[in-house]
XYZ file of C-alpha atoms in Angstrom:
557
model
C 5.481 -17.012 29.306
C 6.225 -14.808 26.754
C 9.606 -15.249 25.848
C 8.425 -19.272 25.769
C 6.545 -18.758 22.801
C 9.085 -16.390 21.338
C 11.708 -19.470 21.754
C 9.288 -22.200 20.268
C 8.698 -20.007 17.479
C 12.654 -19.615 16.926
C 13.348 -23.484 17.336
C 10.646 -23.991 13.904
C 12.332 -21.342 11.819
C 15.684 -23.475 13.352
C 14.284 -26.817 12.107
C 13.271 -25.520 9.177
C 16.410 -23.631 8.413
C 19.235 -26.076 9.379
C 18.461 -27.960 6.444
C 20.596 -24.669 4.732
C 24.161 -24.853 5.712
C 25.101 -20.914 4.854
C 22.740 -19.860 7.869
C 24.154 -22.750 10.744
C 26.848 -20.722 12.175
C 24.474 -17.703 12.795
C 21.908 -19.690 13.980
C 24.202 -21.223 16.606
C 25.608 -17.763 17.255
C 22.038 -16.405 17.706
C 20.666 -19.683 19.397
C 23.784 -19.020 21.872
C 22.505 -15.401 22.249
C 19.003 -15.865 22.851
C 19.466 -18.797 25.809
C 21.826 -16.661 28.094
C 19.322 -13.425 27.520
C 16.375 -15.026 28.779
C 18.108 -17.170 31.097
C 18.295 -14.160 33.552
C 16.270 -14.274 36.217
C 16.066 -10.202 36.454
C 14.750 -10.602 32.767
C 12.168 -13.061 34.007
C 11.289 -11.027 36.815
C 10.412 -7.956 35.064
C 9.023 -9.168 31.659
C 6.294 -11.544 34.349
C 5.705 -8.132 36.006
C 5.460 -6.070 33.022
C 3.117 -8.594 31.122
C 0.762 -8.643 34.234
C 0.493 -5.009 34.283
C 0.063 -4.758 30.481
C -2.316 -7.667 30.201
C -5.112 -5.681 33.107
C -4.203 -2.979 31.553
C -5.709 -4.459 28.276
C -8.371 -6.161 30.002
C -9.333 -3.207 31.267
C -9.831 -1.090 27.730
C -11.073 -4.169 26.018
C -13.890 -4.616 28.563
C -12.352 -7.879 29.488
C -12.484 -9.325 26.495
C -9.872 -11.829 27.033
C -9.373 -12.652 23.284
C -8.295 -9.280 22.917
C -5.444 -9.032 24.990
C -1.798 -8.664 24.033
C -0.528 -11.298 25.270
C -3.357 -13.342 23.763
C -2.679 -11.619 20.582
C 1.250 -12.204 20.448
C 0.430 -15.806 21.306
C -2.051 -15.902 17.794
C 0.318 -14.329 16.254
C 3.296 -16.692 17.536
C 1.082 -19.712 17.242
C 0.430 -18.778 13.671
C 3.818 -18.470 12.565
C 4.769 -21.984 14.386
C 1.837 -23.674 12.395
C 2.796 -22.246 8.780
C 6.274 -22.842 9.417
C 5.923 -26.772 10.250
C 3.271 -27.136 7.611
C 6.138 -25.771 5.207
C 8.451 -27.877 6.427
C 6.456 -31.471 6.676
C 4.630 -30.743 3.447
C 7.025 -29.493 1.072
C 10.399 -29.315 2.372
C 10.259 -33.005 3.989
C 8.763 -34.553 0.505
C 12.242 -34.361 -1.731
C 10.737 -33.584 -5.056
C 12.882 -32.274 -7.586
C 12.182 -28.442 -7.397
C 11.604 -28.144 -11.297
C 9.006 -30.521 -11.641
C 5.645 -30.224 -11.797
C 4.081 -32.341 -8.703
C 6.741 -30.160 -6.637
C 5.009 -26.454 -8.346
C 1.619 -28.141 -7.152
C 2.666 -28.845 -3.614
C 4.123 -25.367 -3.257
C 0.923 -24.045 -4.031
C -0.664 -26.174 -1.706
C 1.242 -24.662 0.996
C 1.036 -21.268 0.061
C -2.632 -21.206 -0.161
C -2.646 -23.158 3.645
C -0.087 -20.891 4.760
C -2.383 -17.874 3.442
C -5.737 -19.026 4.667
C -3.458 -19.279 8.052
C -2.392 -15.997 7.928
C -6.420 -14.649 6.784
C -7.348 -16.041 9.925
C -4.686 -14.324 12.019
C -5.339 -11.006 10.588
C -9.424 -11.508 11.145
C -8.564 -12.396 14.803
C -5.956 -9.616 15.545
C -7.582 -7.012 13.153
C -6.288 -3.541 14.045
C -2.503 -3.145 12.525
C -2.876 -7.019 11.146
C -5.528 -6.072 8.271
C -3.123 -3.120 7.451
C -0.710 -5.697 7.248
C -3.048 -7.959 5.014
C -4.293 -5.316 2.755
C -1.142 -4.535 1.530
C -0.124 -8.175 0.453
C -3.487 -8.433 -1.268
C -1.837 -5.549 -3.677
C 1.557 -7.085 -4.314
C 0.394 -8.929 -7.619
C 3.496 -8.805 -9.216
C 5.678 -9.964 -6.054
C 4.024 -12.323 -4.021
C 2.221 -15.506 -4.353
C -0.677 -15.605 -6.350
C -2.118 -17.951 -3.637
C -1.536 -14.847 -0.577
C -2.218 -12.072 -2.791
C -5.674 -13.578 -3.829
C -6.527 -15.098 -0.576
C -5.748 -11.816 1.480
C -7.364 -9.532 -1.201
C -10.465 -9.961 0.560
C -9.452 -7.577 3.240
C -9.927 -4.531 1.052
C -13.473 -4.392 1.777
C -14.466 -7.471 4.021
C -12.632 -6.468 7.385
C -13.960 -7.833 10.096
C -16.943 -6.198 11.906
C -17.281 -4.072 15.346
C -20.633 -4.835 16.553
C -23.070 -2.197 16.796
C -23.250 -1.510 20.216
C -19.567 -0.768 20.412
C -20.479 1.698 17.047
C -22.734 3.135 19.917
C -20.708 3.460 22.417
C -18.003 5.473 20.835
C -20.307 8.103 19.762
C -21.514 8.723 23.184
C -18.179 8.345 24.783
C -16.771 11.067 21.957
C -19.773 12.968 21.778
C -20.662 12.947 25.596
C -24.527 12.451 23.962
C -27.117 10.054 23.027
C -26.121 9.580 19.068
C -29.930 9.383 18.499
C -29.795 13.311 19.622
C -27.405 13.531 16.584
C -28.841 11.194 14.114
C -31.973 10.717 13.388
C -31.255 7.319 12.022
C -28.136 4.959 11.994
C -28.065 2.061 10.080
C -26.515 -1.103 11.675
C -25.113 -2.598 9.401
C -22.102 -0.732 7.986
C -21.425 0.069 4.590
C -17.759 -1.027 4.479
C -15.109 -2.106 7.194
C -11.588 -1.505 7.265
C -8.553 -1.633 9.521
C -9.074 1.014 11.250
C -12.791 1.724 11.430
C -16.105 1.200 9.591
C -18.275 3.171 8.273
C -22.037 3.422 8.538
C -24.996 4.970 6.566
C -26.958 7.719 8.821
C -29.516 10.329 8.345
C -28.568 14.004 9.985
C -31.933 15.629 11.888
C -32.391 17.963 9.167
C -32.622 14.897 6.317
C -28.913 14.927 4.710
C -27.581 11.286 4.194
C -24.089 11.215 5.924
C -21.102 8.393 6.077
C -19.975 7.980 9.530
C -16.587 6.829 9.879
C -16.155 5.324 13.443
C -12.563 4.027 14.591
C -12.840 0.379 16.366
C -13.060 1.060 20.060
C -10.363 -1.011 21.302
C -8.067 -0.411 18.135
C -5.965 2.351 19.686
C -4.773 0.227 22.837
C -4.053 -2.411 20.620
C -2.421 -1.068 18.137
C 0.522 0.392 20.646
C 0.815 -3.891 21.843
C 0.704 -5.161 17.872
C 3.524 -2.598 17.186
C 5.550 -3.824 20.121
C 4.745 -7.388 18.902
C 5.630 -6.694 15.591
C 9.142 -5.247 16.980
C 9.410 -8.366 18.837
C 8.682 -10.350 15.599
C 10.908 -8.627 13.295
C 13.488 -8.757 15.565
C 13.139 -12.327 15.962
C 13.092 -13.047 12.044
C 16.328 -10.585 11.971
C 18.072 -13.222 14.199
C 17.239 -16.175 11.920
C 17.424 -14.362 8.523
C 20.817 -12.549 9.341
C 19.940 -11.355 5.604
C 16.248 -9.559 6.252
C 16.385 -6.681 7.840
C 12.677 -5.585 8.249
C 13.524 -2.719 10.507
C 12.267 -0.252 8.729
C 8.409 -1.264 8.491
C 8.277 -1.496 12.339
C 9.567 2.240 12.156
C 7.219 3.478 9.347
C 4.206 1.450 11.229
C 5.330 3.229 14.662
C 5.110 6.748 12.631
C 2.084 6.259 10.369
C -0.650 4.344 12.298
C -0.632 7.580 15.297
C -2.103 9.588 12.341
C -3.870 7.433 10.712
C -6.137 7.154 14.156
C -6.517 10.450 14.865
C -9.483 11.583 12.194
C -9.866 14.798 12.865
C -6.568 15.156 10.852
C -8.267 12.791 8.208
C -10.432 15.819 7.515
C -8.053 18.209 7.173
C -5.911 16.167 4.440
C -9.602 15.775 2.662
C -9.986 19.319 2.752
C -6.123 20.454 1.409
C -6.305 17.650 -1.375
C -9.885 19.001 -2.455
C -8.472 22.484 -2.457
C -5.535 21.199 -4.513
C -6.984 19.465 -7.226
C -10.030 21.558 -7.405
C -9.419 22.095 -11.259
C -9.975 18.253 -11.711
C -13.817 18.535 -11.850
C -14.172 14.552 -12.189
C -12.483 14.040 -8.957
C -15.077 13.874 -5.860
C -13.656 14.427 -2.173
C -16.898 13.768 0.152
C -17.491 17.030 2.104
C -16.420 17.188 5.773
C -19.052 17.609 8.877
C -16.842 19.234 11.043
C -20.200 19.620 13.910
C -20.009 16.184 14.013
C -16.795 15.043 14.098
C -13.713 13.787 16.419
C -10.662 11.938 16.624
C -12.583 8.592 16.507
C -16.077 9.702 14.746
C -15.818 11.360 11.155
C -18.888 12.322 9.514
C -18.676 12.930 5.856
C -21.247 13.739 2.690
C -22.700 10.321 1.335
C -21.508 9.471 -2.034
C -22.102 6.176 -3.784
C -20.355 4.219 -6.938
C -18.462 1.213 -7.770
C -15.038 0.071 -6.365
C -12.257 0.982 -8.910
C -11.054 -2.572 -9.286
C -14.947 -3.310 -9.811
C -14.868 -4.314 -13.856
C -18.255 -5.933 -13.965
C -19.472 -2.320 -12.419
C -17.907 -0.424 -14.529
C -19.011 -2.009 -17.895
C -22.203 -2.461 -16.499
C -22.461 1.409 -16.269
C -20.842 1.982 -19.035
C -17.717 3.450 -17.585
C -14.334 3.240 -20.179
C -11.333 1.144 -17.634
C -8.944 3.201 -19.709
C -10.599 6.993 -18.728
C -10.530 5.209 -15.163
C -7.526 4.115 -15.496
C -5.724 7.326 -16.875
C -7.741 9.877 -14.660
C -6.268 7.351 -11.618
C -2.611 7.540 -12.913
C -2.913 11.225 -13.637
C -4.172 12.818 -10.142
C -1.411 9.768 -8.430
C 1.274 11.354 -10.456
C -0.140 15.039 -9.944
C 0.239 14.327 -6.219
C 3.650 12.623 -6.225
C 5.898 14.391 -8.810
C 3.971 17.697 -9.151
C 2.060 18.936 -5.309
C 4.792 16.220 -3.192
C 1.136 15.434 -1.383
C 0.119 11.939 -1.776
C -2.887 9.734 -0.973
C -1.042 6.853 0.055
C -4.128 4.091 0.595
C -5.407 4.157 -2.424
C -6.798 0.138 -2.070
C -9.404 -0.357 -4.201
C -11.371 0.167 -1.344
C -10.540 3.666 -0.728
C -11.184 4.731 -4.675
C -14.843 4.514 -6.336
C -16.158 4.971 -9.480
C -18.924 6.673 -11.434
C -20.780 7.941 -13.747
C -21.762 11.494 -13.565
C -22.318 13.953 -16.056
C -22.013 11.587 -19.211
C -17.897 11.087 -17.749
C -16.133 9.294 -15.415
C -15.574 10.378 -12.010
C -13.728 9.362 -9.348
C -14.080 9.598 -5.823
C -11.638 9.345 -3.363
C -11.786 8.106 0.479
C -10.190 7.825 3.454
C -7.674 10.636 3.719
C -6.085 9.228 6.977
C -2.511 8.777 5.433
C -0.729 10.721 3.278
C 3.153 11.365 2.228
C 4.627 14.446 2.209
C 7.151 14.766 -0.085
C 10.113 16.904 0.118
C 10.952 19.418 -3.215
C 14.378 17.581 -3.211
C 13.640 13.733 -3.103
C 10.406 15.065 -5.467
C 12.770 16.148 -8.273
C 15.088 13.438 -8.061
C 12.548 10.906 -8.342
C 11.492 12.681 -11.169
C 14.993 12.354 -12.827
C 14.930 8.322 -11.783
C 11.622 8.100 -13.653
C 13.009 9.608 -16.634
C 16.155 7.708 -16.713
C 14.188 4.335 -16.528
C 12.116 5.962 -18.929
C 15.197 6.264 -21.875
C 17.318 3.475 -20.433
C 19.702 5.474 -19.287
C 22.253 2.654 -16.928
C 24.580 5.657 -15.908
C 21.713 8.230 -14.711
C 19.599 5.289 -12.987
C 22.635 5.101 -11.026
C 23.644 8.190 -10.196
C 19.707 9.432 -8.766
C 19.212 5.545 -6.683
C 22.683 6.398 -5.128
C 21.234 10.252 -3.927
C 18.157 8.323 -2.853
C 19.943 6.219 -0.784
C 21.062 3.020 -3.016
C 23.991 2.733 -5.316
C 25.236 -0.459 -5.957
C 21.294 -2.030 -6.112
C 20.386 0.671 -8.517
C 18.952 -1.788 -11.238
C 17.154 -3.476 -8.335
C 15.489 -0.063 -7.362
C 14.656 0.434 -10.839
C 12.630 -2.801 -11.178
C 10.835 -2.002 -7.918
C 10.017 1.611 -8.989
C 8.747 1.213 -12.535
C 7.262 -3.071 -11.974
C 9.207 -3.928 -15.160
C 12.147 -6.339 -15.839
C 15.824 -5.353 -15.721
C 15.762 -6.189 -19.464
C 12.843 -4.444 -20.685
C 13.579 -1.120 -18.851
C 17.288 -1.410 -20.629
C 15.301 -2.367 -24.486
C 12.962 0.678 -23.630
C 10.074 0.549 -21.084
C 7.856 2.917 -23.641
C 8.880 0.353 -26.702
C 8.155 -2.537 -24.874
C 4.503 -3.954 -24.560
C 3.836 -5.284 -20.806
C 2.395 -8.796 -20.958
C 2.304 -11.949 -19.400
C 5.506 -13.503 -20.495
C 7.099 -10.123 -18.297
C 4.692 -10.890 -15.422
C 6.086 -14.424 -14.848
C 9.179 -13.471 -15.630
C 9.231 -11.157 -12.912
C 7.751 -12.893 -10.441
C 10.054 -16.232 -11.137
C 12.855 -14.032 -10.214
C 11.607 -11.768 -7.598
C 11.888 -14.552 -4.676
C 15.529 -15.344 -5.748
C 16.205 -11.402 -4.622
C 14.384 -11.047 -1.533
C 17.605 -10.595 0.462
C 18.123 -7.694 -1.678
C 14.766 -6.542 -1.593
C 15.078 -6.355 2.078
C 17.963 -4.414 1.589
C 16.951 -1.619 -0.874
C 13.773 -1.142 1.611
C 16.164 -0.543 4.566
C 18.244 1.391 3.050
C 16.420 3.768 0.720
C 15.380 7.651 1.299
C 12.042 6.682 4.185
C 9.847 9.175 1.682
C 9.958 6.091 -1.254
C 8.368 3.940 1.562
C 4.755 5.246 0.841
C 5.284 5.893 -2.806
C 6.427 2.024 -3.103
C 3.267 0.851 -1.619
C 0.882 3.678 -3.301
C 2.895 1.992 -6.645
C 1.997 -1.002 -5.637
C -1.360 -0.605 -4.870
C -1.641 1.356 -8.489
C -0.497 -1.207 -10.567
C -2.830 -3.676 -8.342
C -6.283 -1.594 -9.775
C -4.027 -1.311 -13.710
C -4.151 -5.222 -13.777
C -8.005 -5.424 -12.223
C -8.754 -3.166 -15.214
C -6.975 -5.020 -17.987
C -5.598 -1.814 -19.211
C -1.759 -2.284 -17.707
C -0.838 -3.504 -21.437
C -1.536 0.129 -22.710
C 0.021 1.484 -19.434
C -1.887 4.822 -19.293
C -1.018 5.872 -16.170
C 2.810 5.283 -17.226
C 2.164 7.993 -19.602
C 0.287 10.574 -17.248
C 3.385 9.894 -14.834
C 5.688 10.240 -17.691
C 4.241 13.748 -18.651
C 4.297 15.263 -14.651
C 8.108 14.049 -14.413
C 8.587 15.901 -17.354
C 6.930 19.220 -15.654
C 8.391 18.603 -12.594
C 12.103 18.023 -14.007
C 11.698 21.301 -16.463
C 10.140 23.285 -13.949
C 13.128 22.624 -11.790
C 15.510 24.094 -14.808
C 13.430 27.064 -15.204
C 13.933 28.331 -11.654
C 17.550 28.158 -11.989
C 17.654 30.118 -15.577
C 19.143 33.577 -15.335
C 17.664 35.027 -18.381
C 14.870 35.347 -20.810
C 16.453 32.842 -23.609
C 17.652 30.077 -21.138
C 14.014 30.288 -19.938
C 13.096 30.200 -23.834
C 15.387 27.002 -24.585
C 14.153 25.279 -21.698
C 10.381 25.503 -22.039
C 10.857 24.507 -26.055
C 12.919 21.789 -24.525
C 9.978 20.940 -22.178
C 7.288 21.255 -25.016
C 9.344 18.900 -27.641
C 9.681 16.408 -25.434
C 6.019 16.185 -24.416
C 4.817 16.534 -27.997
C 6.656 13.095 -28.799
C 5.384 11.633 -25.686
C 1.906 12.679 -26.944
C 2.738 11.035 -30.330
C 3.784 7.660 -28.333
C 0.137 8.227 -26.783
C -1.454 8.088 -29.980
C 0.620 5.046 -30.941
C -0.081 3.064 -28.233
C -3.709 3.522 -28.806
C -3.784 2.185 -31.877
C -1.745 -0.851 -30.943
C -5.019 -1.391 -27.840
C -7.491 -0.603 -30.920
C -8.748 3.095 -28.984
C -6.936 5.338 -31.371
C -10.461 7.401 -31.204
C -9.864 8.190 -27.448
C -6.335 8.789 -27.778
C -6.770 11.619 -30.043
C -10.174 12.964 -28.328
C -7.710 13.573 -25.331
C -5.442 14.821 -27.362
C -7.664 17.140 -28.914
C -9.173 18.165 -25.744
C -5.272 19.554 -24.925
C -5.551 16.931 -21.874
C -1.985 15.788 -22.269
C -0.704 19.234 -21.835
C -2.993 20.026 -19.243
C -2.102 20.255 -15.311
């Protein structure tokens, strides 16, 4: 049964495809393929045996839910991609319209808001690894339809829901208790839900307010079958795109979502990062209940504010965007170029805002994933950054090809920093970002996807994370209106200076190499700061640009 749906699945993408004469010969070749593998009847034999067992074994953790099964989720999933790929093809690729005009732009967008309300309902059905899935398309502003991005954004804080009684149920399984003998109160309804988990508001037995994380019950067992399924998937989509290779997300999905679920090493990564950035004293990490916490239940201090995409919030508490902004792009690059520890989630439901003390502060959730970065691929991003920083063509080069792509270097380049080819070559700090670059971007991003594909199985597995935390980043910049002035640019621009310099000084053999290179290092972030200043008065908050200045913030790690 399986391999039935895989096939029906393959003859869309066929009939969609065909139309395209540069992919016929390795559709035939893989059409060829596919028909004498599942012809065998060994094949047949096992895969019926192996689905039986799988599917009661499924049944059996999902309390016979049948809906939640994996074969029942692989068909959704297979289903889904059958249905988006005919509406595709009899709406838009069956209607002839000349591709520059107008009525054909409108019929695109047609489809790609169908085929994303499509995919919404998928991931809603299938949650688990699917709303990972979603969540990260509702951050790729600048690459993706405006119609997925916007449609799937809604995942960021409106997962769908475990009821309450299977809230209940893991506590007492975890806790081998009554969660009442824990809690004096729970409330039902959860403050936010995610992938993963939700969280809900409780009151401890001695009166503290506490956020209780608890993990989906049935997300575990499912998340091994949508791994396999997504395997099965990409592997399919390999076959019809000879050109996409999307091996490496099954690989990093297979490596990160085993930590992600285990929460008791959530804790720990919320206790090392608070440790870490302890000097920032506007950054909030929610204090850990260790008493009354597992793998699946974390219990954490309650701390409320705004999400960090949340504009109307943060005007209506009189928050500045651009101190949000720039404390956001300064503890991101502190983590990546600096400590080579990063929070790698940071959706803007995982990052709140608020106002305490007369400043902005910002508090950061969910710990579950992080990067660690190694001191080598950490300095030589560093050196990337910099090079895209002066337009340096020969440098950009030479640090893509020791991360792992040479000959797609300018294509890295665009990925890393979000800017075109041509304004990182006139001068990425000369060049104001603004909507002309935005379109421009995105009008030629889907002509590269091949490529794309290619950088992202290629490249050093450590950029993985730090292209989606980038992502992600630039998602919350654009929320804020403040990606014009590009703040966060310029924290990140000041630690790859540190981390670069630092790098020199451990190599010096002397007093006055040391000398040279930390009045190289100063110099160079003294006309940085003066850029700072500049680019404040060009946004009309020269006042705030030299307050930070004053304060010796730009200097400061």
């Amino acid at each position: 049964m399986i391999y039935i749906i895989l096939i029906n699945v393959y003859k869309i993408f066929i009939n969609i495809l065909t139309k395209d004469n540069t992919f016929n010969n390795s559709l035939e070749i893989s059409s060829t393929f596919i028909t004498m593998f599942m012809s065998k009847r060994l094949l047949k034999t096992a895969a019926l045996g192996v689905i039986g067992l799988g599917t009661l074994a499924s049944l059996r953790a999902n309390e016979y839910d049948f809906g939640s099964i994996g074969i029942v989720r692989l068909g959704r999933a297979a289903v889904t991609v059958f249905i988006i790929g005919r509406h595709y093809q009899n709406e838009l690729y069956a209607s002839k319209l000349n591709r520059n005009t107008s009525e054909y732009q409108d019929l695109k967008s047609k489809a790609h808001k169908y085929g994303a309300e499509k995919l919404l309902e998928l991931c809603c059905a299938n949650k688990g690894v699917y709303i990972k899935v979603g969540q990260h398309i509702g951050a790729l502003d600048y690459l993706l339809p405006p119609e997925y991005v916007n449609t799937m954004r809604v995942l960021h804080s409106s997962a769908p829901q475990s009821s309450f009684k299977d809230i209940i149920t893991v506590i007492k399984e975890d806790f081998k208790k009554d969660p009442y003998e824990i809690f004096e109160s729970i409330d039902p309804e959860p403050l936010g839900t995610a992938s993963l988990a939700q969280v809900h508001r409780a009151v401890l037995k001695d009166g503290n307010v506490v956020a209780v994380k608890i993990q989906h019950r049935a997300v575990k067992t499912n998340s091994y079958v949508d791994i396999k399924t997504m395997a099965v998937l990409v592997k399919l989509t390999s076959l019809v795109f000879p050109d996409f290779k999307f091996d490496w997300l099954v690989d990093e999905t297979k490596k990160n979502i085993p930590r992600e679920l285990d929460f008791t090493q959530e804790g720990k990564n919320a206790e090392k990062v608070q440790q870490i950035f302890s000097h920032y004293h506007w950054l909030k990490i929610p204090k850990i209940y260790w008493e009354i916490s597992s793998r699946r239940v974390l219990t954490m201090e309650f701390v409320e504010g705004g999400q960090v995409n949340d504009l109307k919030y943060i005007q209506n508490n009189n928050l500045n965007p651009y101190e949000v902004s720039s404390k956001l792009g300064r503890l991101y690059s502190h983590m990546i170029f600096i400590v080579g520890f990063v929070h790698s989630d940071p959706h803007p439901g995982n990052v709140l805002v608020r106002k305490q003390n007369n400043e902005t502060e910002i508090i950061l959730l969910d710990h579950g994933l992080y990067a660690n970065l190694s001191n080598e691929f950490r300095v030589e991003y560093s050196k990337l950054w910099l090079a895209i920083l002066d337009g340096d063509k020969s440098a950009m080069q030479m640090h893509c090809a020791k991360l792992g792509v040479a000959d797609l270097y300018g294509l890295l380049a665009c990925m890393v920093s979000g800017r075109s080819w041509n304004t990182i070559m006139a001068g990425v700090q000369r060049t104001k970002y603004d909507m002309q670059e935005k379109e421009e971007f995105q009008k030629e991003i889907p002509n590269l996807l091949p490529q794309i594909s290619d950088v992202l199985q290629r490249v050093n597995r450590q950029m993985l994370l730090i292209l989606k935390t980038n992502d992600l980043m630039r998602c919350i910049e654009y929320s804020l209106n403040t990606e014009s002035r590009k703040s966060g640019m310029m924290e990140m621009s000041k630690c790859c200076i540190h981390s670069v310099y630092e790098e020199k000084l451990k190599s010096c053999t002397n007093t006055w190499a040391r000398w040279k290179v930390s009045i190289a290092k100063q110099w160079i972030l003294f006309k940085l700061s003066l850029y700072y200043v500049y680019l404040g008065t060009l946004n009309f908050d020269i006042k705030e640009s030299l307050e930070s200045l004053m304060k010796n913030e730009f200097y400061a790690f």
